[in-house]
């Protein structure tokens, strides 16, 4: 949170009010999907913990494999929807200065990429939490914040 407060101040100072607003609107995709990250991770972690409790290693592998497959499908669906609806949103709904439109498109593409990477790391987060490796999880969270 401290990193976020510090970087927000710098971003606002460097981008200015208009570009900072564009950055927040377009980059809000990442924030929206970040709220789902905890729910997805917790659900996978519960299944993993159950199988760990009864010591069924093959079922653990199946659950992890299914969760990765499900998140790949979620990423593909998100990518298709983001690229189609996103283009419509840019072309018809956003009121962005034409000379800033290219920058907004780049921010949107990087936001999509960030969301895809974040979504694909959810099963791995669940494995770390299920194995109670909180120090590793803390280091990854700090790196993510940076």
Short mmCIF file of C-alpha atoms in Angstrom, two decimals:
data_model
loop_
_atom_site.label_atom_id
_atom_site.label_comp_id
_atom_site.label_asym_id
_atom_site.label_seq_id
_atom_site.Cartn_x
_atom_site.Cartn_y
_atom_site.Cartn_z
CA UNK A 1 0.00 0.00 0.00
CA UNK A 2 2.91 2.35 0.76
CA UNK A 3 4.37 1.63 -2.67
CA UNK A 4 1.01 2.44 -4.26
CA UNK A 5 0.70 5.77 -2.44
CA UNK A 6 4.21 6.75 -3.48
CA UNK A 7 3.78 5.73 -7.13
CA UNK A 8 0.36 7.38 -7.42
CA UNK A 9 1.85 10.70 -6.40
CA UNK A 10 4.61 10.36 -8.99
CA UNK A 11 2.17 9.21 -11.69
CA UNK A 12 -0.15 12.14 -11.11
CA UNK A 13 2.75 14.57 -11.15
CA UNK A 14 4.27 13.14 -14.34
CA UNK A 15 1.11 12.36 -16.32
CA UNK A 16 -1.01 15.35 -15.43
CA UNK A 17 -4.72 15.27 -14.66
CA UNK A 18 -6.02 14.27 -18.12
CA UNK A 19 -3.53 11.48 -18.82
CA UNK A 20 -3.83 10.21 -15.24
CA UNK A 21 -7.60 9.94 -15.74
CA UNK A 22 -7.12 7.99 -18.97
CA UNK A 23 -4.61 5.74 -17.20
CA UNK A 24 -7.12 5.03 -14.40
CA UNK A 25 -10.05 4.33 -16.71
CA UNK A 26 -8.12 2.05 -18.99
CA UNK A 27 -6.01 0.47 -16.25
CA UNK A 28 -9.08 -0.19 -14.12
CA UNK A 29 -9.35 -3.59 -15.78
CA UNK A 30 -6.45 -4.85 -13.70
CA UNK A 31 -8.07 -3.62 -10.49
CA UNK A 32 -11.37 -5.26 -11.39
CA UNK A 33 -9.79 -8.66 -11.93
CA UNK A 34 -7.54 -8.31 -8.90
CA UNK A 35 -10.63 -8.41 -6.71
CA UNK A 36 -11.50 -11.83 -8.15
CA UNK A 37 -7.98 -13.16 -7.60
CA UNK A 38 -8.51 -13.84 -3.89
CA UNK A 39 -11.76 -15.72 -4.47
CA UNK A 40 -10.26 -17.90 -7.20
CA UNK A 41 -7.15 -18.62 -5.17
CA UNK A 42 -9.15 -19.51 -2.04
CA UNK A 43 -11.38 -21.91 -3.93
CA UNK A 44 -8.44 -23.78 -5.45
CA UNK A 45 -6.62 -23.78 -2.13
CA UNK A 46 -9.59 -25.44 -0.39
CA UNK A 47 -9.63 -28.32 -2.86
CA UNK A 48 -5.86 -28.71 -2.57
CA UNK A 49 -5.97 -28.68 1.24
CA UNK A 50 -8.69 -31.33 1.31
CA UNK A 51 -6.63 -33.68 -0.86
CA UNK A 52 -3.49 -32.92 1.14
CA UNK A 53 -5.37 -33.82 4.32
CA UNK A 54 -6.22 -37.30 3.06
CA UNK A 55 -2.83 -37.67 1.35
CA UNK A 56 -3.92 -38.30 -2.23
CA UNK A 57 -1.07 -37.07 -4.40
CA UNK A 58 -2.64 -38.05 -7.74
CA UNK A 59 -5.78 -36.06 -6.94
CA UNK A 60 -3.59 -33.06 -6.03
CA UNK A 61 -2.01 -33.22 -9.47
CA UNK A 62 -5.43 -33.46 -11.14
CA UNK A 63 -6.82 -30.51 -9.19
CA UNK A 64 -3.80 -28.35 -10.00
CA UNK A 65 -3.92 -29.37 -13.65
CA UNK A 66 -7.64 -28.61 -13.87
CA UNK A 67 -7.18 -25.24 -12.19
CA UNK A 68 -4.45 -24.28 -14.65
CA UNK A 69 -6.65 -25.40 -17.56
CA UNK A 70 -9.63 -23.45 -16.21
CA UNK A 71 -7.48 -20.33 -15.86
CA UNK A 72 -6.17 -20.73 -19.40
CA UNK A 73 -9.79 -20.83 -20.61
CA UNK A 74 -10.61 -17.77 -18.49
CA UNK A 75 -7.61 -15.96 -20.03
CA UNK A 76 -8.68 -16.83 -23.57
CA UNK A 77 -12.25 -15.66 -22.93
CA UNK A 78 -11.00 -12.49 -21.27
CA UNK A 79 -8.62 -11.76 -24.15
CA UNK A 80 -11.35 -12.20 -26.77
CA UNK A 81 -13.83 -10.06 -24.83
CA UNK A 82 -11.28 -7.39 -23.95
CA UNK A 83 -10.08 -7.02 -27.52
CA UNK A 84 -13.57 -6.90 -29.05
CA UNK A 85 -15.46 -4.93 -26.41
CA UNK A 86 -12.36 -2.85 -25.67
CA UNK A 87 -12.10 -1.71 -29.26
CA UNK A 88 -15.80 -0.81 -29.27
CA UNK A 89 -15.35 1.04 -25.97
CA UNK A 90 -12.44 3.08 -27.33
CA UNK A 91 -14.06 3.83 -30.65
CA UNK A 92 -17.51 4.74 -29.42
CA UNK A 93 -17.70 5.52 -25.73
CA UNK A 94 -14.50 7.12 -24.47
CA UNK A 95 -13.93 10.80 -25.02
CA UNK A 96 -10.16 10.86 -25.38
CA UNK A 97 -8.15 13.53 -27.12
CA UNK A 98 -7.22 12.08 -30.55
CA UNK A 99 -3.50 12.67 -30.02
CA UNK A 100 -3.65 10.67 -26.75
CA UNK A 101 -5.62 7.77 -28.26
CA UNK A 102 -2.51 5.77 -29.20
CA UNK A 103 -1.15 6.06 -25.66
CA UNK A 104 -4.52 4.94 -24.29
CA UNK A 105 -4.47 1.91 -26.59
CA UNK A 106 -0.99 0.98 -25.32
CA UNK A 107 -2.08 1.31 -21.70
CA UNK A 108 -5.10 -0.86 -22.51
CA UNK A 109 -2.94 -3.55 -24.14
CA UNK A 110 -0.52 -3.62 -21.21
CA UNK A 111 -3.48 -3.76 -18.80
CA UNK A 112 -4.79 -6.79 -20.67
CA UNK A 113 -1.35 -8.41 -20.53
CA UNK A 114 -1.05 -7.72 -16.80
CA UNK A 115 -4.49 -9.21 -16.18
CA UNK A 116 -3.62 -12.33 -18.17
CA UNK A 117 -0.38 -12.86 -16.26
CA UNK A 118 -2.12 -12.24 -12.94
CA UNK A 119 -4.87 -14.71 -13.82
CA UNK A 120 -2.37 -17.38 -14.80
CA UNK A 121 -0.52 -17.07 -11.48
CA UNK A 122 -3.63 -17.75 -9.38
CA UNK A 123 -3.22 -21.57 -9.26
CA UNK A 124 0.41 -21.13 -8.20
CA UNK A 125 -0.62 -18.70 -5.45
CA UNK A 126 -3.10 -21.31 -4.23
CA UNK A 127 -0.39 -23.99 -4.10
CA UNK A 128 1.91 -21.70 -2.10
CA UNK A 129 -0.87 -20.86 0.36
CA UNK A 130 -2.05 -24.50 0.62
CA UNK A 131 1.50 -25.53 1.52
CA UNK A 132 1.65 -22.68 4.05
CA UNK A 133 4.73 -21.09 2.52
CA UNK A 134 3.71 -17.62 3.58
CA UNK A 135 7.23 -16.21 3.45
CA UNK A 136 7.42 -17.05 -0.26
CA UNK A 137 3.95 -15.58 -0.77
CA UNK A 138 5.02 -12.38 1.04
CA UNK A 139 8.13 -12.02 -1.15
CA UNK A 140 6.08 -12.52 -4.31
CA UNK A 141 3.51 -9.96 -3.14
CA UNK A 142 6.23 -7.40 -2.44
CA UNK A 143 7.76 -8.05 -5.87
CA UNK A 144 4.31 -7.69 -7.43
CA UNK A 145 3.83 -4.35 -5.70
CA UNK A 146 7.19 -3.08 -6.90
#
